[in-house]
mmCIF file of C-alpha atoms in Angstrom:
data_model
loop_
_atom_site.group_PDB
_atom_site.id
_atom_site.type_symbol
_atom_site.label_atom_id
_atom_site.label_comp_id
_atom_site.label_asym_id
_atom_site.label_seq_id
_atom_site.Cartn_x
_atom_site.Cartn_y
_atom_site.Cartn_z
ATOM 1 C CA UNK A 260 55.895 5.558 -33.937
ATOM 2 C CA UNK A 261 53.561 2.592 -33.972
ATOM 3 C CA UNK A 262 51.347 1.541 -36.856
ATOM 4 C CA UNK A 263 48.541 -0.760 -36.744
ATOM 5 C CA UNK A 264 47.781 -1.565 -40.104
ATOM 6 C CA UNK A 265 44.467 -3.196 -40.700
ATOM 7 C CA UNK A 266 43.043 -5.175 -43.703
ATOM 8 C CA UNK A 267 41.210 -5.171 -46.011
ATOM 9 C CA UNK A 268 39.945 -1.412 -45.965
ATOM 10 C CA UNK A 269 36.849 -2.283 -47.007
ATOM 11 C CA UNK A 270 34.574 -5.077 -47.241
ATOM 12 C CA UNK A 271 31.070 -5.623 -48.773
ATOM 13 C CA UNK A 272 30.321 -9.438 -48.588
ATOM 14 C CA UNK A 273 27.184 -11.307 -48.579
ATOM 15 C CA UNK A 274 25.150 -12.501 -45.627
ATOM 16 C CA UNK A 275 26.610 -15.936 -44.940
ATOM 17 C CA UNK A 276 29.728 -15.308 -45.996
ATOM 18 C CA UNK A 277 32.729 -15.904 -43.775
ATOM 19 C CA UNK A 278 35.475 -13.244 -43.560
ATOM 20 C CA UNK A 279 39.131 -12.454 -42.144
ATOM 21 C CA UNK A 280 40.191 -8.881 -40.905
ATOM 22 C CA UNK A 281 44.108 -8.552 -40.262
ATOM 23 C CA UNK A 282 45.560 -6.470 -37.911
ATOM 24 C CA UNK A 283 49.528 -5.929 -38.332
ATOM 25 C CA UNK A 284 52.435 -4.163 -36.907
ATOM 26 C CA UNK A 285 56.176 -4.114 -36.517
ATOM 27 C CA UNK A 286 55.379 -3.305 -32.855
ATOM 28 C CA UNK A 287 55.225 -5.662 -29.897
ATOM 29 C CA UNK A 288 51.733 -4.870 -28.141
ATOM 30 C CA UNK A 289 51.016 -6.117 -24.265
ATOM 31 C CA UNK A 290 47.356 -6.448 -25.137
ATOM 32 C CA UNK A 291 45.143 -5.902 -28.562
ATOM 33 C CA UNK A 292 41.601 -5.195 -28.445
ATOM 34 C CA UNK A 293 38.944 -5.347 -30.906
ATOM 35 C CA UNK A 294 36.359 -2.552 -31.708
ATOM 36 C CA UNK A 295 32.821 -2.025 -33.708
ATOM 37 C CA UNK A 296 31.621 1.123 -34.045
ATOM 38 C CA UNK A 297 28.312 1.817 -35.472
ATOM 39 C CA UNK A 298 27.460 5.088 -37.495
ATOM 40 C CA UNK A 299 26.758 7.666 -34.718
ATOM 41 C CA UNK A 300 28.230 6.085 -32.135
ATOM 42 C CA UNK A 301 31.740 5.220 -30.163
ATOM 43 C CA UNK A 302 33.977 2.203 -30.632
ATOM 44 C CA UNK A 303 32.441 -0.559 -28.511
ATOM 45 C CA UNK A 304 34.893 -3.522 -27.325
ATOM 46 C CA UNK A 305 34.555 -6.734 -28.913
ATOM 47 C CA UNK A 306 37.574 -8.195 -26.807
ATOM 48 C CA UNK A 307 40.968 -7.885 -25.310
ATOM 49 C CA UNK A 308 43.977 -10.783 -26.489
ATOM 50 C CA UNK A 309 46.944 -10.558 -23.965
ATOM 51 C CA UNK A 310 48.919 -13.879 -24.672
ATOM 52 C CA UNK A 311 50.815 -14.809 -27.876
ATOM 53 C CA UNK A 312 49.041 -17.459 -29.398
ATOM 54 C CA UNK A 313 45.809 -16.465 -28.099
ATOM 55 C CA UNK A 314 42.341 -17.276 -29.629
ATOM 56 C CA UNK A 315 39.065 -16.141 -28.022
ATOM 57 C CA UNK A 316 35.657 -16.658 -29.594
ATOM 58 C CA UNK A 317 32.661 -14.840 -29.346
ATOM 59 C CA UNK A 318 29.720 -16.732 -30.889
ATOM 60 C CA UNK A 319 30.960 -16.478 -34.910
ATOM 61 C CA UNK A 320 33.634 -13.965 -33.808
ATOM 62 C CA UNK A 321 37.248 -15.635 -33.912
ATOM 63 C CA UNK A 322 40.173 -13.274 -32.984
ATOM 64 C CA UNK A 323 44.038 -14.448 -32.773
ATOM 65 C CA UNK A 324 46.752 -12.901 -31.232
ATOM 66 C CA UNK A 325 50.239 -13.683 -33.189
ATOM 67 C CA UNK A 326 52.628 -15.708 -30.978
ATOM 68 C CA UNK A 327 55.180 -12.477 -31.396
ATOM 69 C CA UNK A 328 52.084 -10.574 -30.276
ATOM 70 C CA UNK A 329 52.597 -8.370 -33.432
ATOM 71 C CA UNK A 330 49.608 -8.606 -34.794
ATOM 72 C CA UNK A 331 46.112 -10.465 -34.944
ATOM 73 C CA UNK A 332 42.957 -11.708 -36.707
ATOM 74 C CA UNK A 333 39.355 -11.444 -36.497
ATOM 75 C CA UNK A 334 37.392 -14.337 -38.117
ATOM 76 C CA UNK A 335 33.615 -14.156 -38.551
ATOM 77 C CA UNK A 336 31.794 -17.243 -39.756
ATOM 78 C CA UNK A 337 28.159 -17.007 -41.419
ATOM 79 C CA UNK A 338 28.405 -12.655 -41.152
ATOM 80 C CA UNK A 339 24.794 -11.273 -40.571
ATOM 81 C CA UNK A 340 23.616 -7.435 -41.573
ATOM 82 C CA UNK A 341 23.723 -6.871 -37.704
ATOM 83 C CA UNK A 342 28.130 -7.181 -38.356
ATOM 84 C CA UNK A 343 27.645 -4.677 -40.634
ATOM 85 C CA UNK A 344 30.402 -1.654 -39.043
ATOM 86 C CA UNK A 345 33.999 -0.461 -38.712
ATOM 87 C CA UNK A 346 35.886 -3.213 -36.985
ATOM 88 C CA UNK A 347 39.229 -1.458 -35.212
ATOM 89 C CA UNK A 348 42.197 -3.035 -33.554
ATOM 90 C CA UNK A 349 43.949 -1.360 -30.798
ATOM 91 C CA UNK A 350 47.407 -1.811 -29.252
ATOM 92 C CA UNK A 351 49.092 -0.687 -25.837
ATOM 93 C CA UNK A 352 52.431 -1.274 -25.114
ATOM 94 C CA UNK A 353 53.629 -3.188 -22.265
ATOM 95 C CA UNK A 354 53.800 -0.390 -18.779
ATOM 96 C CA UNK A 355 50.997 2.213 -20.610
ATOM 97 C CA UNK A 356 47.800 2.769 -21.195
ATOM 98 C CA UNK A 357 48.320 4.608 -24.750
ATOM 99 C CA UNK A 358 45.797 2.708 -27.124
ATOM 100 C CA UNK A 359 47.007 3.218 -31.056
ATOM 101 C CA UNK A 360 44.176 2.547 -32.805
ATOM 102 C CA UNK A 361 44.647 0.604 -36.593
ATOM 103 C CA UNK A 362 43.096 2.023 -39.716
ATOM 104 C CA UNK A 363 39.916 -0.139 -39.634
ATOM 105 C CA UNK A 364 37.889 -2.180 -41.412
ATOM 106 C CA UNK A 365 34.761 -1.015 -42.817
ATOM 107 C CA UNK A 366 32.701 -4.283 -43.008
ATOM 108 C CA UNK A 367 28.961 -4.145 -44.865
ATOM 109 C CA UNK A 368 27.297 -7.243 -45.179
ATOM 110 C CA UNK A 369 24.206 -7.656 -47.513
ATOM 111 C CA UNK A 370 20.816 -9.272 -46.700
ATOM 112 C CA UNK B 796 25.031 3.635 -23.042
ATOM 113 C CA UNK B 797 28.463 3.639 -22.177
ATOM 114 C CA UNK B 798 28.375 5.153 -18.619
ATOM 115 C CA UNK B 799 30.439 8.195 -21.253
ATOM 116 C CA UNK B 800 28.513 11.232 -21.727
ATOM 117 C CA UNK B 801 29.848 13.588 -24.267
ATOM 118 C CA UNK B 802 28.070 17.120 -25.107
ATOM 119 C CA UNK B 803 27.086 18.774 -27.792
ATOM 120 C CA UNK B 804 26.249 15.535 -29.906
ATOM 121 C CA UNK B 805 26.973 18.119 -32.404
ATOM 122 C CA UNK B 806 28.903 21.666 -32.855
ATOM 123 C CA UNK B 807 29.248 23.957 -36.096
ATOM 124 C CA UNK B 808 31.560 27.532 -35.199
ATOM 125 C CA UNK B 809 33.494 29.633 -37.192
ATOM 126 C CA UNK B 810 37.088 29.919 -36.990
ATOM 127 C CA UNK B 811 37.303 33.054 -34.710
ATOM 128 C CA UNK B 812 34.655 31.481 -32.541
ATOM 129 C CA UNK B 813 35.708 29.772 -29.092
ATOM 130 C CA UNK B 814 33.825 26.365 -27.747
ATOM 131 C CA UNK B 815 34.070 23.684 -25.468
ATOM 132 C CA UNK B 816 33.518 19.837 -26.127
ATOM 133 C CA UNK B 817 32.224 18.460 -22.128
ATOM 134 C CA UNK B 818 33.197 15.014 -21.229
ATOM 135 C CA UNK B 819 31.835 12.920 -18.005
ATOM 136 C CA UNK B 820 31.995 9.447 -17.228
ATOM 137 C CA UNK B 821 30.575 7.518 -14.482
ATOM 138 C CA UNK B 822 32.429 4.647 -14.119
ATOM 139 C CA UNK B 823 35.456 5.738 -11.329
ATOM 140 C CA UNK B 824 37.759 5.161 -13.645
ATOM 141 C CA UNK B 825 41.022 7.564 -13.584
ATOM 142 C CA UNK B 826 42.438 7.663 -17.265
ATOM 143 C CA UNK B 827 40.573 9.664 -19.418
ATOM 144 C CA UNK B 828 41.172 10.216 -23.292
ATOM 145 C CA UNK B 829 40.638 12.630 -26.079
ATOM 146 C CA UNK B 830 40.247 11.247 -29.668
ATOM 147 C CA UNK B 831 39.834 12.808 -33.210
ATOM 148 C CA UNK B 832 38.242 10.347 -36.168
ATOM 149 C CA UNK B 833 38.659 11.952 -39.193
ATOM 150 C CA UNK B 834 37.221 10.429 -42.396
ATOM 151 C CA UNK B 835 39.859 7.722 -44.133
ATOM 152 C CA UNK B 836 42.490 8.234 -40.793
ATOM 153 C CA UNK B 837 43.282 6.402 -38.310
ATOM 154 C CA UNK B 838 41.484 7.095 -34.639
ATOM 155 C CA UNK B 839 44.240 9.849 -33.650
ATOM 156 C CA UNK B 840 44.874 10.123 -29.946
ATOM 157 C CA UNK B 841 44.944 13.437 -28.657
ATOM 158 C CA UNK B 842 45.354 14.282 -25.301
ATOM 159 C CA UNK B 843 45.655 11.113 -21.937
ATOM 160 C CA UNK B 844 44.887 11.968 -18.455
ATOM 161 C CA UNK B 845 45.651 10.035 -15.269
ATOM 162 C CA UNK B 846 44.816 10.773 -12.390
ATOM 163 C CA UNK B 847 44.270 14.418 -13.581
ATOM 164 C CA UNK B 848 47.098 14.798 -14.807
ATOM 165 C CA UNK B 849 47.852 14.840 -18.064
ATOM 166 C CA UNK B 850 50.159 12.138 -19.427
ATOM 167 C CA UNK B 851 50.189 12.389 -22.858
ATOM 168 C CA UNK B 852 49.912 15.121 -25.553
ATOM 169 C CA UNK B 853 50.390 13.804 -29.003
ATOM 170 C CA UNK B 854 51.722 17.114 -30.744
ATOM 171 C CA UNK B 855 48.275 18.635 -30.893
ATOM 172 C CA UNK B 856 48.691 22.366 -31.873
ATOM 173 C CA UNK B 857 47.943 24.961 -29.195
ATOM 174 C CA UNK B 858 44.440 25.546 -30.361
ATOM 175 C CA UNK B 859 43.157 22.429 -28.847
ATOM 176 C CA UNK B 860 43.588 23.349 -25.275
ATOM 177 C CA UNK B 861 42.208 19.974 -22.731
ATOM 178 C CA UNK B 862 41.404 21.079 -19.215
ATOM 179 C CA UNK B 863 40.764 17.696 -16.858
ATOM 180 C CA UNK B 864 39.502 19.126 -12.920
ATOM 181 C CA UNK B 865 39.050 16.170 -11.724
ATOM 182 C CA UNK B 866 38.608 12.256 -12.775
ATOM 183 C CA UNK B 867 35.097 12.321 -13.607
ATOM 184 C CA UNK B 868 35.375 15.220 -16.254
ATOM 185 C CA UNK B 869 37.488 16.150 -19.272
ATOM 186 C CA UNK B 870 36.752 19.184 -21.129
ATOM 187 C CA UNK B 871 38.465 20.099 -25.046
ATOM 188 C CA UNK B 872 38.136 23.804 -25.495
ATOM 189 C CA UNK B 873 38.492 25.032 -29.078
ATOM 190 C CA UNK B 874 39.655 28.475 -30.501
ATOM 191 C CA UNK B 875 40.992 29.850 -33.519
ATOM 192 C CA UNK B 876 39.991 26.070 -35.270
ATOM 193 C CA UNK B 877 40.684 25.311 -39.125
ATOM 194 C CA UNK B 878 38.589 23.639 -41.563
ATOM 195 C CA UNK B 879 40.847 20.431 -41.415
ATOM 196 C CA UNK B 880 39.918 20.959 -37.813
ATOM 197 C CA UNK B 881 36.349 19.137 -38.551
ATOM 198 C CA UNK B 882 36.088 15.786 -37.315
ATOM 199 C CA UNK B 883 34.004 13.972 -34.572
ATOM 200 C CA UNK B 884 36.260 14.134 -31.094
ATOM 201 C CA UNK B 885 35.637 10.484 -28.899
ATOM 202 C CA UNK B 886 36.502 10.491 -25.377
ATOM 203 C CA UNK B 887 37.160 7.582 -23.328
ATOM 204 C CA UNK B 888 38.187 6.517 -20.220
ATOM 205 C CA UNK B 889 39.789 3.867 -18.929
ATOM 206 C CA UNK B 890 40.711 2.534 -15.448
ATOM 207 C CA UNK B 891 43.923 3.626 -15.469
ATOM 208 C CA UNK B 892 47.107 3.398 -13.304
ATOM 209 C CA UNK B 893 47.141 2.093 -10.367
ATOM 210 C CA UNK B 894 49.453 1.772 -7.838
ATOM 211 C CA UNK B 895 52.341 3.038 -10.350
ATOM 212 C CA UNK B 896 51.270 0.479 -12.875
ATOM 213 C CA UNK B 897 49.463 0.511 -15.876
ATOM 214 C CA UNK B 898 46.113 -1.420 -15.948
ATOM 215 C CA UNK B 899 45.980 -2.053 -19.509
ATOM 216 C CA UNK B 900 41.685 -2.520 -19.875
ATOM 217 C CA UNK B 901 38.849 -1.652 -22.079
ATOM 218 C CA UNK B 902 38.127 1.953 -23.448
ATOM 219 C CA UNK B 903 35.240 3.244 -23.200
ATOM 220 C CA UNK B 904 33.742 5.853 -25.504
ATOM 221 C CA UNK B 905 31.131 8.337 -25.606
ATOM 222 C CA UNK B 906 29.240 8.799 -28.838
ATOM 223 C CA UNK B 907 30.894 11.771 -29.824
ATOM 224 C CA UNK B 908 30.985 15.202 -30.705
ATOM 225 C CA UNK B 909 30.740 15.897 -34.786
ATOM 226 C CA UNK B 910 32.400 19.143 -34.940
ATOM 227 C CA UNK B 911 31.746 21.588 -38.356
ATOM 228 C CA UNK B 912 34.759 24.098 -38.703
ATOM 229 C CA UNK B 913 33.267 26.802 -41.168
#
């Protein structure tokens, strides 16, 4: 069975603040997205990390892939209320389209 | 807005009752996806189509019965539920396979149903 295991759990910083999520597994993933979901609404993709080694920012959002594409990071720099959320990684094997989603992050940041 | 419509937003019923959670999406994609988010677990996935057909059901007992007539539309029906039952129930869709492989792309999810098992 593969586990995404995501850390920390939680996460109450304040605004400014930089912060690391981690996003691990014993499995080897073909791609591994990144999620927010708000309260009352769906996971919304952040983005998608297909090559070992891989870094792709989005404005103060830095996310890794591992070289052994086992796992991967999400950076924010200078975290705002508005990144306040659950932050979810999600694997798919190479040949499928089964997403396993990791145990999230539940990120609050304070004004 | 996703382009993921999910109905009823929200659902309370009794354990004998019988429901259905409604899915559409209006995107053409062909994979479509059942979820269950329970508080302090892991986003469980439930039940894949492809195509319409389904590809993937991840030991969900009988009383979760998915019914998928065509790409657009996924439907969950519910009967005989339990109170660990209660949860809210994403669906997604993705594109899908095509031409025998697996187009690994973004999910997209409706906002939910938050289903009340009394």
């Amino acid at each position: 069975t593969q586990l995404l295991e995501q850390s920390p759990q939680f996460l109450s910083i304040q605004e400014g603040e930089n912060l690391t999520v981690y996003c691990n597994s014993s499995s080897v993933f073909s791609s591994l997205q990144w999620y927010r979901q708000e309260p009352g609404e769906g996971p919304v993709l952040l983005v998608t990390v297909v090559t070992g080694g891989e870094v792709k920012k989005l404005k103060r959002l830095t996310f890794q892939f591992g070289d052994a594409r086992k796992d991967s990071s999400l950076h924010i720099t200078a975290a705002q209320p508005g990144d306040t959320g659950l932050y979810l990684c999600a694997g798919a094997a190479s040949g499928t389209y089964k997403y396993i989603f990791g145990t999230g992050t539940r990120l609050k940041v304070l004004a | 807005e996703t382009g993921v419509t999910q109905t009823p937003r929200h659902l309370v019923m009794g354990m004998t009752n019988k429901k259905s959670l409604k899915c559409e999406q209006h995107l053409g994609h062909n994979a479509m996806y059942w979820y269950k988010q329970s508080a302090k677990k892991p986003l469980e996935l439930m039940f894949v189509y492809n195509f319409k057909e389904q590809t993937e059901n991840n030991s969900v007992p009988s009383r979760f019965s998915p019914e998928c007539p065509n790409s657009s539309h996924l439907f969950l029906h519910l009967h005989t539920l339990q109170p660990e039952d209660s949860a809210l129930y994403l669906c997604a869709s993705s594109q899908g396979v095509d031409s025998g492989r697996a187009v690994t792309g973004e999910l997209f999810f409706g906002e939910g149903s938050r289903l009340t098992v009394l």
